[in-house]
Each structure stands twice: as structure tokens, then as C-alpha cells.
GROMACS .gro file of C-alpha atoms in nm:
model
  487
    1MET     CA    1  -8.059  15.439   7.060
    2ARG     CA    2  -7.975  15.435   6.693
    3SER     CA    3  -7.703  15.697   6.666
    4SER     CA    4  -7.537  15.484   6.929
    5ARG     CA    5  -7.593  15.150   6.744
    6SER     CA    6  -7.423  15.382   6.460
    7PHE     CA    7  -7.121  15.488   6.650
    8LEU     CA    8  -7.077  15.134   6.744
    9TYR     CA    9  -7.068  15.029   6.380
   10LEU     CA   10  -6.862  15.301   6.301
   11CYS     CA   11  -6.572  15.255   6.530
   12PHE     CA   12  -6.586  14.817   6.434
   13TYR     CA   13  -6.580  14.914   6.046
   14GLY     CA   14  -6.341  15.189   6.069
   15PHE     CA   15  -6.100  14.926   6.261
   16LEU     CA   16  -6.132  14.623   6.050
   17MET     CA   17  -6.050  14.948   5.724
   18PHE     CA   18  -5.730  15.023   5.922
   19GLY     CA   19  -5.646  14.661   5.961
   20LEU     CA   20  -5.691  14.575   5.594
   21LEU     CA   21  -5.508  14.912   5.426
   22SER     CA   22  -5.261  14.944   5.699
   23PRO     CA   23  -4.882  14.905   5.521
   24ASN     CA   24  -4.706  14.572   5.687
   25MET     CA   25  -4.412  14.759   5.862
   26THR     CA   26  -4.141  14.636   6.057
   27SER     CA   27  -3.938  14.873   6.276
   28ALA     CA   28  -3.864  14.714   6.622
   29ASN     CA   29  -3.918  14.340   6.734
   30PRO     CA   30  -4.009  14.139   7.078
   31ASN     CA   31  -3.750  13.935   7.210
   32PHE     CA   32  -3.724  13.605   7.050
   33SER     CA   33  -3.749  13.750   6.715
   34ARG     CA   34  -3.471  14.007   6.855
   35LYS     CA   35  -3.286  13.697   6.965
   36TYR     CA   36  -3.311  13.484   6.674
   37LYS     CA   37  -3.397  13.731   6.365
   38LEU     CA   38  -3.698  13.532   6.319
   39ASP     CA   39  -4.061  13.670   6.176
   40CYS     CA   40  -4.311  13.628   6.498
   41ALA     CA   41  -4.508  13.458   6.284
   42THR     CA   42  -4.234  13.110   6.359
   43CYS     CA   43  -4.406  13.116   6.677
   44HIS     CA   44  -4.762  13.321   6.672
   45THR     CA   45  -5.061  13.284   6.456
   46VAL     CA   46  -5.134  13.636   6.573
   47PRO     CA   47  -4.960  13.778   6.935
   48PRO     CA   48  -4.976  13.615   7.177
   49GLN     CA   49  -5.155  13.272   7.054
   50LEU     CA   50  -4.865  13.005   6.956
   51THR     CA   51  -4.812  12.812   6.657
   52ARG     CA   52  -4.733  12.449   6.670
   53THR     CA   53  -4.334  12.552   6.685
   54GLY     CA   54  -4.417  12.824   6.950
   55ILE     CA   55  -4.574  12.528   7.167
   56GLU     CA   56  -4.294  12.321   7.121
   57PHE     CA   57  -4.015  12.637   7.203
   58ARG     CA   58  -4.226  12.728   7.521
   59ARG     CA   59  -4.201  12.314   7.666
   60LEU     CA   60  -3.863  12.329   7.644
   61GLY     CA   61  -3.802  12.581   7.824
   62TYR     CA   62  -3.770  12.898   7.525
   63ARG     CA   63  -3.535  12.657   7.341
   64PHE     CA   64  -3.563  12.483   6.994
   65ALA     CA   65  -3.491  12.118   6.994
   66ASN     CA   66  -3.100  12.193   6.915
   67GLU     CA   67  -3.055  12.410   7.213
   68LEU     CA   68  -3.167  12.150   7.480
   69LYS     CA   69  -2.908  11.918   7.328
   70THR     CA   70  -2.636  12.054   7.290
   71GLU     CA   71  -2.346  12.204   7.511
   72LYS     CA   72  -2.272  12.572   7.394
   73THR     CA   73  -1.953  12.632   7.354
   74LYS     CA   74  -1.725  12.852   7.091
   75PRO     CA   75  -1.611  12.644   6.837
   76ALA     CA   76  -1.247  12.614   6.714
   77SER     CA   77  -1.259  12.819   6.358
   78GLN     CA   78  -1.055  12.602   6.084
   79SER     CA   79  -0.977  12.731   5.723
   80GLN     CA   80  -1.237  12.702   5.500
   81GLN     CA   81  -1.251  12.596   5.183
   82PRO     CA   82  -1.453  12.715   4.863
   83PHE     CA   83  -1.734  12.434   4.770
   84PRO     CA   84  -1.802  12.411   4.440
   85GLN     CA   85  -2.138  12.385   4.461
   86ALA     CA   86  -2.292  12.581   4.670
   87ALA     CA   87  -2.484  12.845   4.523
   88GLU     CA   88  -2.722  12.484   4.418
   89ALA     CA   89  -2.673  12.386   4.736
   90MET     CA   90  -2.837  12.693   4.867
   91LYS     CA   91  -3.098  12.705   4.642
   92THR     CA   92  -3.172  12.330   4.776
   93MET     CA   93  -3.184  12.437   5.110
   94ASP     CA   94  -3.403  12.709   5.032
   95LYS     CA   95  -3.679  12.518   4.820
   96ALA     CA   96  -3.680  12.279   5.155
   97ASN     CA   97  -3.757  12.623   5.366
   98CYS     CA   98  -3.462  12.602   5.504
   99MET     CA   99  -3.368  12.914   5.534
  100SER     CA  100  -3.714  13.020   5.737
  101CYS     CA  101  -3.476  12.884   6.060
  102HIS     CA  102  -3.110  12.925   5.929
  103SER     CA  103  -2.895  13.200   5.816
  104ILE     CA  104  -2.596  13.100   5.567
  105GLN     CA  105  -2.444  13.471   5.530
  106PRO     CA  106  -2.366  13.706   5.904
  107GLY     CA  107  -2.616  13.893   6.002
  108GLY     CA  108  -2.849  13.651   5.831
  109GLY     CA  109  -3.219  13.628   6.000
  110GLY     CA  110  -3.300  13.250   6.208
  111ASN     CA  111  -3.047  13.021   6.357
  112PRO     CA  112  -2.679  13.084   6.199
  113LEU     CA  113  -2.535  12.746   5.995
  114GLN     CA  114  -2.168  12.930   5.977
  115GLY     CA  115  -1.920  12.727   6.135
  116VAL     CA  116  -2.095  12.415   6.176
  117GLY     CA  117  -1.863  12.171   5.981
  118SER     CA  118  -1.634  12.252   6.263
  119LYS     CA  119  -1.841  12.143   6.540
  120MET     CA  120  -1.975  11.833   6.345
  121SER     CA  121  -1.837  11.623   6.097
  122ARG     CA  122  -2.009  11.500   5.777
  123GLU     CA  123  -2.109  11.173   5.938
  124GLN     CA  124  -2.276  11.364   6.277
  125LEU     CA  125  -2.441  11.575   5.999
  126ALA     CA  126  -2.568  11.344   5.762
  127THR     CA  127  -2.757  11.139   6.117
  128PHE     CA  128  -2.850  11.513   6.251
  129ILE     CA  129  -3.007  11.645   5.952
  130GLY     CA  130  -3.296  11.347   5.961
  131SER     CA  131  -3.296  11.281   6.299
  132GLU     CA  132  -3.580  11.347   6.562
  133ASP     CA  133  -3.369  11.561   6.710
  134HIS     CA  134  -3.371  11.786   6.407
  135PRO     CA  135  -3.694  12.053   6.417
  136GLY     CA  136  -3.675  12.038   6.083
  137ALA     CA  137  -3.611  11.658   6.008
  138GLU     CA  138  -3.972  11.689   5.805
  139SER     CA  139  -3.842  11.870   5.521
  140ALA     CA  140  -3.503  11.734   5.487
  141GLN     CA  141  -3.666  11.410   5.454
  142GLU     CA  142  -3.845  11.472   5.188
  143LEU     CA  143  -3.570  11.537   4.963
  144SER     CA  144  -3.376  11.357   4.736
  145PRO     CA  145  -3.078  11.124   4.812
  146GLN     CA  146  -2.877  11.351   4.624
  147ASP     CA  147  -3.007  11.655   4.750
  148TYR     CA  148  -2.982  11.507   5.081
  149ASP     CA  149  -2.613  11.496   5.036
  150LEU     CA  150  -2.574  11.804   4.862
  151VAL     CA  151  -2.720  11.990   5.199
  152VAL     CA  152  -2.452  11.742   5.413
  153LEU     CA  153  -2.184  11.839   5.199
  154PHE     CA  154  -2.213  12.183   5.211
  155LEU     CA  155  -2.231  12.209   5.570
  156ALA     CA  156  -1.954  12.040   5.638
  157SER     CA  157  -1.776  12.259   5.417
  158LEU     CA  158  -1.848  12.556   5.659
  159THR     CA  159  -1.577  12.598   5.900
  160GLU     CA  160  -1.514  12.925   5.947
  161VAL     CA  161  -1.701  13.063   6.223
  162PRO     CA  162  -1.720  13.434   6.173
  163GLU     CA  163  -1.523  13.708   6.419
  164GLY     CA  164  -1.705  13.794   6.684
  165ALA     CA  165  -1.910  13.478   6.734
  166VAL     CA  166  -1.921  13.434   7.124
  167ASP     CA  167  -2.105  13.164   7.347
  168PRO     CA  168  -2.484  13.152   7.237
  169TRP     CA  169  -2.528  13.153   7.610
  170SER     CA  170  -2.416  13.482   7.680
  171HIS     CA  171  -2.727  13.640   7.566
  172ASP     CA  172  -2.763  14.061   7.480
  173MET     CA  173  -2.986  14.161   7.752
  174SER     CA  174  -3.265  14.213   7.481
  175ASP     CA  175  -3.293  13.825   7.384
  176VAL     CA  176  -3.450  13.850   7.746
  177ILE     CA  177  -3.614  14.152   7.817
  178SER     CA  178  -3.977  14.242   7.639
  179VAL     CA  179  -4.222  14.487   7.735
  180ARG     CA  180  -4.622  14.471   7.619
  181GLY     CA  181  -4.859  14.773   7.705
  182ARG     CA  182  -5.207  14.709   7.621
  183THR     CA  183  -5.500  15.015   7.619
  184ARG     CA  184  -5.851  14.981   7.529
  185TYR     CA  185  -6.143  15.159   7.393
  186ALA     CA  186  -6.507  14.965   7.537
  187VAL     CA  187  -6.841  15.045   7.480
  188GLN     CA  188  -7.080  14.857   7.714
  189LYS     CA  189  -7.499  14.842   7.741
  190VAL     CA  190  -7.675  14.608   8.018
  191THR     CA  191  -8.063  14.605   7.974
  192ASP     CA  192  -8.249  14.856   8.147
  193HIS     CA  193  -7.896  15.039   8.228
  194ASP     CA  194  -7.742  15.345   7.997
  195THR     CA  195  -7.497  15.259   7.763
  196ARG     CA  196  -7.160  15.306   7.909
  197ASN     CA  197  -6.799  15.352   7.688
  198GLU     CA  198  -6.447  15.487   7.841
  199PHE     CA  199  -6.088  15.451   7.679
  200ARG     CA  200  -5.923  15.237   7.946
  201TYR     CA  201  -5.552  15.153   8.024
  202ASN     CA  202  -5.521  14.796   8.042
  203ASP     CA  203  -5.183  14.719   8.148
  204MET     CA  204  -4.813  14.788   8.100
  205THR     CA  205  -4.633  14.461   8.171
  206PHE     CA  206  -4.235  14.418   8.156
  207TYR     CA  207  -4.056  14.050   8.124
  208TYR     CA  208  -3.777  13.882   8.193
  209LEU     CA  209  -3.777  13.552   8.054
  210GLY     CA  210  -3.527  13.321   7.875
  211PRO     CA  211  -3.287  13.025   7.964
  212VAL     CA  212  -2.979  13.118   8.112
  213ASN     CA  213  -2.769  12.764   8.042
  214GLN     CA  214  -2.842  12.430   7.874
  215TYR     CA  215  -3.088  12.319   8.189
  216LEU     CA  216  -3.206  12.638   8.381
  217THR     CA  217  -3.495  12.893   8.240
  218ILE     CA  218  -3.649  13.208   8.412
  219PHE     CA  219  -3.962  13.399   8.376
  220PHE     CA  220  -4.047  13.716   8.533
  221GLU     CA  221  -4.333  13.896   8.470
  222THR     CA  222  -4.475  14.243   8.628
  223GLU     CA  223  -4.777  14.334   8.539
  224PHE     CA  224  -4.904  14.728   8.608
  225GLU     CA  225  -5.266  14.771   8.584
  226GLU     CA  226  -5.480  15.058   8.627
  227GLY     CA  227  -5.336  15.256   8.936
  228PHE     CA  228  -5.027  15.095   8.844
  229GLU     CA  229  -5.024  14.806   9.114
  230PRO     CA  230  -4.732  14.546   9.052
  231ASN     CA  231  -4.887  14.183   8.949
  232VAL     CA  232  -4.569  13.988   8.973
  233LEU     CA  233  -4.555  13.627   8.820
  234ALA     CA  234  -4.222  13.437   8.861
  235GLN     CA  235  -4.112  13.062   8.747
  236GLY     CA  236  -3.785  12.917   8.764
  237THR     CA  237  -3.778  12.584   8.586
  238LEU     CA  238  -3.477  12.297   8.525
  239ILE     CA  239  -3.518  12.111   8.208
  240TYR     CA  240  -3.290  11.796   8.119
  241GLY     CA  241  -3.350  11.565   7.855
  242THR     CA  242  -3.358  11.553   7.502
  243PRO     CA  243  -3.682  11.696   7.308
  244ASN     CA  244  -3.760  11.295   7.248
  245GLY     CA  245  -3.767  11.214   7.629
  246TYR     CA  246  -3.715  11.495   7.869
  247GLY     CA  247  -3.836  11.578   8.232
  248TYR     CA  248  -3.864  11.938   8.386
  249ILE     CA  249  -3.955  12.075   8.735
  250LYS     CA  250  -4.098  12.430   8.749
  251VAL     CA  251  -4.083  12.643   9.087
  252GLY     CA  252  -4.267  12.972   9.171
  253HIS     CA  253  -4.601  13.067   9.049
  254ILE     CA  254  -4.781  12.828   8.865
  255ARG     CA  255  -5.063  12.813   8.581
  256PHE     CA  256  -5.337  12.622   8.439
  257VAL     CA  257  -5.437  12.810   8.176
  258ARG     CA  258  -5.221  12.974   7.931
  259GLN     CA  259  -4.906  12.723   7.927
  260GLY     CA  260  -5.079  12.477   7.726
  261VAL     CA  261  -5.278  12.382   7.461
  262GLY     CA  262  -5.543  12.442   7.209
  263SER     CA  263  -5.858  12.643   7.484
  264LEU     CA  264  -5.555  12.583   7.767
  265ASP     CA  265  -5.304  12.811   7.577
  266ARG     CA  266  -5.362  13.170   7.505
  267PRO     CA  267  -5.678  13.245   7.259
  268LYS     CA  268  -5.689  13.476   6.968
  269THR     CA  269  -5.951  13.680   7.105
  270LEU     CA  270  -5.951  13.961   7.369
  271SER     CA  271  -6.172  13.738   7.610
  272THR     CA  272  -6.078  13.407   7.784
  273ASP     CA  273  -6.413  13.159   7.771
  274ILE     CA  274  -6.625  13.188   8.036
  275ALA     CA  275  -6.613  12.827   8.051
  276VAL     CA  276  -6.241  12.842   8.202
  277SER     CA  277  -6.226  13.168   8.303
  278SER     CA  278  -6.579  13.150   8.562
  279LYS     CA  279  -6.552  13.050   8.894
  280ALA     CA  280  -6.768  12.837   9.125
  281HIS     CA  281  -6.708  12.831   9.501
  282LEU     CA  282  -6.428  13.033   9.519
  283PHE     CA  283  -6.239  12.821   9.277
  284GLY     CA  284  -6.151  12.915   8.905
  285LEU     CA  285  -5.913  12.717   8.662
  286THR     CA  286  -5.773  13.079   8.556
  287THR     CA  287  -5.630  13.153   8.875
  288ASP     CA  288  -5.303  13.154   8.938
  289GLN     CA  289  -5.112  12.979   9.249
  290ARG     CA  290  -4.801  12.906   9.425
  291GLY     CA  291  -4.657  12.551   9.415
  292ILE     CA  292  -4.453  12.305   9.218
  293GLU     CA  293  -4.507  12.131   8.857
  294LEU     CA  294  -4.359  11.803   8.735
  295GLY     CA  295  -4.359  11.725   8.371
  296TYR     CA  296  -4.253  11.478   8.079
  297GLY     CA  297  -4.242  11.508   7.767
  298PHE     CA  298  -4.180  11.225   7.511
  299ASN     CA  299  -4.329  11.092   7.190
  300LYS     CA  300  -4.078  11.402   6.979
  301ASN     CA  301  -4.255  11.637   7.158
  302ARG     CA  302  -4.560  11.571   7.110
  303THR     CA  303  -4.728  11.433   7.423
  304LEU     CA  304  -4.663  11.607   7.786
  305VAL     CA  305  -4.754  11.484   8.092
  306ARG     CA  306  -4.757  11.694   8.374
  307VAL     CA  307  -4.868  11.756   8.771
  308PHE     CA  308  -4.893  11.987   9.024
  309VAL     CA  309  -4.883  12.039   9.399
  310THR     CA  310  -4.989  12.397   9.501
  311ASN     CA  311  -5.111  12.611   9.803
  312GLY     CA  312  -5.437  12.619   9.663
  313ILE     CA  313  -5.723  12.938   9.717
  314ASP     CA  314  -5.760  13.107  10.011
  315ASP     CA  315  -6.128  13.249  10.146
  316ARG     CA  316  -6.172  13.497   9.850
  317GLY     CA  317  -5.991  13.321   9.538
  318ASN     CA  318  -5.699  13.438   9.562
  319GLY     CA  319  -5.432  13.172   9.480
  320ARG     CA  320  -5.112  13.371   9.529
  321PRO     CA  321  -5.238  13.657   9.796
  322VAL     CA  322  -4.966  13.900   9.846
  323GLY     CA  323  -4.791  13.934  10.159
  324GLN     CA  324  -5.024  13.616  10.337
  325GLN     CA  325  -4.942  13.274  10.446
  326ASP     CA  326  -5.133  12.976  10.325
  327LEU     CA  327  -5.440  12.937  10.546
  328ASN     CA  328  -5.515  12.596  10.408
  329SER     CA  329  -5.272  12.345  10.520
  330GLN     CA  330  -5.394  12.128  10.293
  331LYS     CA  331  -5.245  12.075   9.959
  332ASP     CA  332  -5.447  12.144   9.607
  333PHE     CA  333  -5.333  11.837   9.340
  334SER     CA  334  -5.395  11.841   9.007
  335ALA     CA  335  -5.286  11.642   8.677
  336MET     CA  336  -5.295  11.778   8.272
  337VAL     CA  337  -5.207  11.563   7.957
  338GLU     CA  338  -5.140  11.700   7.654
  339ASN     CA  339  -5.114  11.548   7.336
  340LEU     CA  340  -5.041  11.702   7.000
  341PHE     CA  341  -5.114  11.561   6.624
  342GLY     CA  342  -4.909  11.545   6.303
  343GLN     CA  343  -4.598  11.712   6.285
  344LYS     CA  344  -4.691  12.111   6.152
  345THR     CA  345  -5.028  12.161   6.323
  346ASN     CA  346  -5.193  12.235   6.631
  347THR     CA  347  -5.387  11.976   6.613
  348SER     CA  348  -5.437  11.877   7.009
  349LEU     CA  349  -5.647  11.700   7.303
  350ALA     CA  350  -5.554  11.785   7.664
  351ALA     CA  351  -5.742  11.630   7.966
  352VAL     CA  352  -5.739  11.838   8.294
  353TYR     CA  353  -5.785  11.691   8.677
  354TYR     CA  354  -5.819  11.930   9.002
  355HIS     CA  355  -5.915  11.867   9.331
  356GLY     CA  356  -5.855  12.087   9.601
  357THR     CA  357  -6.009  12.282   9.916
  358ALA     CA  358  -6.097  12.642  10.032
  359PRO     CA  359  -6.165  12.773  10.390
  360SER     CA  360  -6.515  12.918  10.441
  361SER     CA  361  -6.648  13.056  10.775
  362SER     CA  362  -6.829  12.748  10.784
  363GLY     CA  363  -6.604  12.502  10.667
  364ASP     CA  364  -6.347  12.364  10.385
  365ILE     CA  365  -6.515  12.340  10.072
  366SER     CA  366  -6.414  12.072   9.878
  367PHE     CA  367  -6.374  12.063   9.494
  368ASP     CA  368  -6.305  11.827   9.196
  369ARG     CA  369  -6.250  11.939   8.841
  370LEU     CA  370  -6.248  11.752   8.520
  371GLY     CA  371  -6.174  11.883   8.163
  372LEU     CA  372  -6.147  11.781   7.812
  373PHE     CA  373  -6.031  12.003   7.548
  374GLY     CA  374  -5.975  11.940   7.203
  375THR     CA  375  -5.868  12.144   6.855
  376LEU     CA  376  -5.862  12.049   6.520
  377ALA     CA  377  -5.611  12.292   6.339
  378LEU     CA  378  -5.600  12.262   5.904
  379ASN     CA  379  -5.294  12.478   5.786
  380ASN     CA  380  -5.267  12.629   5.405
  381GLN     CA  381  -4.993  12.533   5.178
  382GLN     CA  382  -4.779  12.804   5.294
  383ASN     CA  383  -4.800  12.605   5.611
  384PHE     CA  384  -4.956  12.858   5.771
  385GLU     CA  385  -5.267  12.812   6.000
  386ASP     CA  386  -5.587  12.867   5.805
  387ILE     CA  387  -5.886  12.768   6.010
  388ARG     CA  388  -5.896  12.627   6.359
  389LEU     CA  389  -6.176  12.445   6.524
  390ASN     CA  390  -6.210  12.461   6.875
  391GLY     CA  391  -6.446  12.244   7.149
  392GLY     CA  392  -6.374  12.140   7.542
  393VAL     CA  393  -6.598  12.073   7.865
  394LEU     CA  394  -6.520  12.145   8.237
  395LEU     CA  395  -6.728  11.982   8.504
  396GLY     CA  396  -6.705  12.067   8.816
  397TYR     CA  397  -6.837  11.893   9.160
  398ASP     CA  398  -6.805  12.008   9.456
  399ASP     CA  399  -6.907  11.989   9.871
  400VAL     CA  400  -7.001  12.236  10.020
  401PRO     CA  401  -7.035  12.272  10.414
  402GLY     CA  402  -7.424  12.329  10.535
  403GLY     CA  403  -7.518  12.170  10.160
  404ASP     CA  404  -7.591  11.902   9.929
  405PRO     CA  405  -7.296  11.689   9.901
  406ASN     CA  406  -7.156  11.693   9.498
  407ASP     CA  407  -7.292  12.035   9.340
  408GLN     CA  408  -7.232  12.065   9.038
  409ASN     CA  409  -7.112  12.290   8.734
  410ILE     CA  410  -7.030  12.263   8.442
  411GLY     CA  411  -6.873  12.506   8.143
  412PHE     CA  412  -6.903  12.451   7.737
  413LEU     CA  413  -6.715  12.630   7.460
  414VAL     CA  414  -6.733  12.588   7.106
  415GLY     CA  415  -6.485  12.823   6.879
  416LEU     CA  416  -6.369  12.888   6.490
  417ASP     CA  417  -6.104  13.085   6.413
  418LYS     CA  418  -6.030  13.145   6.026
  419ARG     CA  419  -5.720  13.320   5.866
  420LEU     CA  420  -5.786  13.628   5.686
  421GLY     CA  421  -5.448  13.718   5.530
  422ASN     CA  422  -5.093  13.744   5.716
  423GLN     CA  423  -5.136  13.770   6.051
  424PHE     CA  424  -5.512  13.867   6.043
  425TYR     CA  425  -5.807  13.648   6.191
  426VAL     CA  426  -6.157  13.640   6.273
  427SER     CA  427  -6.287  13.472   6.538
  428THR     CA  428  -6.600  13.386   6.636
  429ARG     CA  429  -6.692  13.155   7.021
  430TYR     CA  430  -7.012  13.038   7.147
  431ASP     CA  431  -6.983  12.910   7.549
  432GLN     CA  432  -7.171  12.889   7.842
  433PHE     CA  433  -7.099  12.832   8.235
  434ARG     CA  434  -7.350  12.701   8.506
  435PRO     CA  435  -7.233  12.784   8.845
  436THR     CA  436  -7.442  12.513   9.038
  437ASN     CA  437  -7.712  12.318   8.967
  438ARG     CA  438  -7.900  12.354   9.298
  439VAL     CA  439  -8.111  12.688   9.113
  440SER     CA  440  -8.248  12.675   8.809
  441ASP     CA  441  -8.186  12.902   8.527
  442ASN     CA  442  -7.868  13.025   8.633
  443THR     CA  443  -7.671  12.928   8.324
  444THR     CA  444  -7.513  13.237   8.113
  445HIS     CA  445  -7.464  13.192   7.752
  446ALA     CA  446  -7.161  13.421   7.557
  447TYR     CA  447  -7.132  13.506   7.245
  448THR     CA  448  -6.810  13.613   7.075
  449VAL     CA  449  -6.687  13.731   6.769
  450GLY     CA  450  -6.385  13.920   6.682
  451MET     CA  451  -6.083  14.044   6.433
  452MET     CA  452  -5.715  14.080   6.520
  453LYS     CA  453  -5.431  14.149   6.272
  454GLN     CA  454  -5.044  14.223   6.367
  455VAL     CA  455  -5.004  14.578   6.177
  456LEU     CA  456  -4.674  14.561   6.293
  457THR     CA  457  -4.402  14.358   6.419
  458PHE     CA  458  -4.460  14.503   6.742
  459LEU     CA  459  -4.869  14.667   6.697
  460ARG     CA  460  -5.159  14.430   6.698
  461LEU     CA  461  -5.497  14.576   6.706
  462SER     CA  462  -5.806  14.384   6.772
  463ALA     CA  463  -6.197  14.478   6.754
  464GLU     CA  464  -6.426  14.233   6.956
  465TYR     CA  465  -6.799  14.247   7.001
  466GLN     CA  466  -6.974  14.011   7.264
  467LEU     CA  467  -7.287  13.942   7.401
  468PHE     CA  468  -7.364  13.780   7.778
  469GLN     CA  469  -7.735  13.630   7.829
  470ARG     CA  470  -7.718  13.635   8.191
  471PRO     CA  471  -8.009  13.446   8.431
  472GLY     CA  472  -8.305  13.747   8.490
  473ASP     CA  473  -8.305  13.832   8.098
  474ILE     CA  474  -8.064  14.005   8.116
  475ASP     CA  475  -7.863  14.077   7.763
  476ASP     CA  476  -7.443  14.264   7.850
  477ASN     CA  477  -7.381  14.343   7.518
  478ARG     CA  478  -6.979  14.509   7.454
  479ILE     CA  479  -6.779  14.635   7.156
  480THR     CA  480  -6.428  14.670   7.274
  481THR     CA  481  -6.132  14.759   7.048
  482GLU     CA  482  -5.727  14.728   7.148
  483PHE     CA  483  -5.400  14.876   7.069
  484PHE     CA  484  -5.156  14.618   7.198
  485VAL     CA  485  -4.792  14.711   7.179
  486PHE     CA  486  -4.497  14.449   7.216
  487PHE     CA  487  -4.164  14.511   7.210
   0.00000   0.00000   0.00000
């Protein structure tokens, strides 16, 4: 036992030292990083979890705010005259962090500003830069009137479109294709059982996602797990409006978790909390389904209201059984309200309600879920997320044929993430789940601590320890390390 435990500690701390000492190298970027020439940290705290910018980008169908409203046509190039104060203007823009999202010279990182003066007049630029439609408006509003005017005049002077400029909607295929691969080494020790350890092939996933034009976004995900059986997720979204007020309709496979905010987004840890992922009477909130989603975003893209109509789940709890029709003709209905607070942090609040039915041999099971999830995020002076506090509760009320009505279940979670360095975090979480109140002492408690670091732009390393205390005085100890490649 002592040698086994020593081996576990060696694996864990060995990984930690590797993450601390590894150089921050770059040789391959994921698709949106390639497309916009931006660092992954623009949209991710540490992949796959999203920053505030990343959430707003996903909400708009994988577009930045200016892309949702602007018609994408190639501007006519005009003769460009030298601007005497160009160096001073670029220095001012750099100080205001404009260059973290934009580039002036051809081939630079971020959205290019070459030729912007041929698309917008000086008056239009002066209005847009400080408006709600501009994602960087808060930085521009902090400029002095003199510096603001200097930047506007400089941008208005950029009238020459670089050679080879094309319609921005005519993307290179690499802009929409991405690949993910994950392999793990896992150790597990359960009370009264031998210790197990093994290498695992977790999955290889291919993505084709992004906007087709100003209004249409497609999302295709094909995941090959152990055995290479494909698991396909497909969505199509039509979106219309401005960042301050837009609506969308999404059809295909629907997700209630991993496309939201806070604990309803993807976590930093390898595992998802059991409060959300566990099932009671066949239903779990993380189960993907087939259906339609309607959404309306407003309040400067802070508030999003989502309504879902789905087929529901089958008699095995599957939300999208391959090659099978919907066995239960009744539809499930759910609604979710998300709100982001402030301008730059991931502080958020989300409320969710779900009502549905599932077929069983003795009749339909009826279930309702009510959830409230909150996140308090604090950024450091460089505007990177420094501390995140997560909390949430999910209540269930189920009517089971032949049983007592209103059988109750409850899940609860609380967690803390702390930044240790550039895209390097430690995460701790406590969560619990009770599937029914008909049986005493049936609550599972879970304790999780993990470390994760994006070592290269295409590589994340993670290590996680979990202790599950299950009914019957059973302890389930798990240590998992993961090698996560994406490009």
C-alpha cells in the first residue's frame, strides 16, 4: 500500500514540476486562434473553459461583435497619404490595449485595421469606437479627448487595402476545422478492492464550426472514443441583430450544459461536478438531446434568455439514440436565463428550469428540475482571471409510476479556482448528490483538486485527484493525468 501511494504522489508532483518548468513554446494554433491571429488566452482561461470574451464570442455564433452587424464586402482601395503622428497614435492604441485585438501592419495578429478608412468615415469611426457595438469601447472611453481624436484621425487615414485582401467570409478551411485528442493515465482505489491503474485512450474529436455568413453558424463535432465508434453532435444556428439586441434559432442536437456560463460552461477540471452530471430516474442535465433552441440576448450581450423544446430521453436515459425514433411523443420544455455582470469578468448568475417525461415499463416518469448557479470572478491587473468562486444547486421533483409523488433529489456544488501563472490554475471543488429522498443515507460526496496548464498553444496538461464517499461507507479514490492536444 505504501509503495502504491508513493507512486501516486510521484506521478502527481512529477507532473506539477513538468508544468512549472516547461517553456511556453508555440508551433501550432487551434482554428480560431489561426483565423484571428490571437492568443488562446483571449477566449480561454485554460482550454476548454471560456473567458468573458469567449462566452460573448460563442453567444454570437463564434463572431466578434463587429462581425454580427457588419456586411462583409471588400472595400475599394484608396490612395493613402502618410499620417504625420502615426507613431504617436499607434503608441496610444497600444497603451489602450487596442493592439491585443487588432493589427496595423499586414500579417500582424488580430483583426486587421488596414483599409478601415475606406469603409468608414472619420465621423463614423468617432461614433463606433466608443459605442456599445465596439467590444473595446470601455478601453477607448478611458482615452483623453485629445488621444481619442488622434486615434480616430489615424484610423481614418488608413485607406489603402492590402493586396490580396478578400471577402472575410471566404475563409480558409483551417479557419473552421479543429482536432482534439486526449489520452489519460488513471489510478483508482475503491474500498475492499484492489488498486487499478491503466493508460486510457479518451477520445479523438474532429470539429467543423464557425460562421458561414453574417447570419448562419454551423457546428459539427465527431468524437471517436475507445472502440472508434463515432459520436456525432450537429447544430445549425441562424442569428440576427446587434450585440445589444439579437435573436437566434438553433436546431439539431441541444446542450443544456457546456454552452452556458459559470458551472454550466465547461470546467477547468477534467471532471464535471456530480451535482449537474448525475442522473435521477433516468434524467441528467448533461444529457444531450434533439430539438430546437430559441434565444434572445440583450443588455450589451450580458443577458441571454434561452428556451428549449426537445424530444426528451428514452427508457434508457439516452437523449439522442442512434437510429431510433422518439419513443415518447410528448416533448420536453426548458428555459434558462443567464446574466453576466460588469464588463470584463466572468461573474455570472444562471437560472434553469426543466420539465419532461421519460417512458418506463410501468408508465411515464414525470420530472422537473430547478437550478441556480452563480460565479464570482476576480481579474488581476493584466485582466486575466485570478480567482473564481463557483456555487450552485439543482433541485428535482419526480413523479414515478407506482411510487410516491414528488420524489425529491438534490445536487449541490461549491468550488474555487486560483491562477498560478500564465494559463496555469489550481482548482478545488466539493459537490454532493442525493438521487432520492425515499432512502436514507444515499448521498454521494465528492472532493476534487486539480492542476492544469496550457504548456504549448496546442497542448494542455492536467492532473486531478478525486475522493468519492459513496453510501455504505465506500471510498473511491481516483488520480487522473491527461495529455490534451488541440489544433
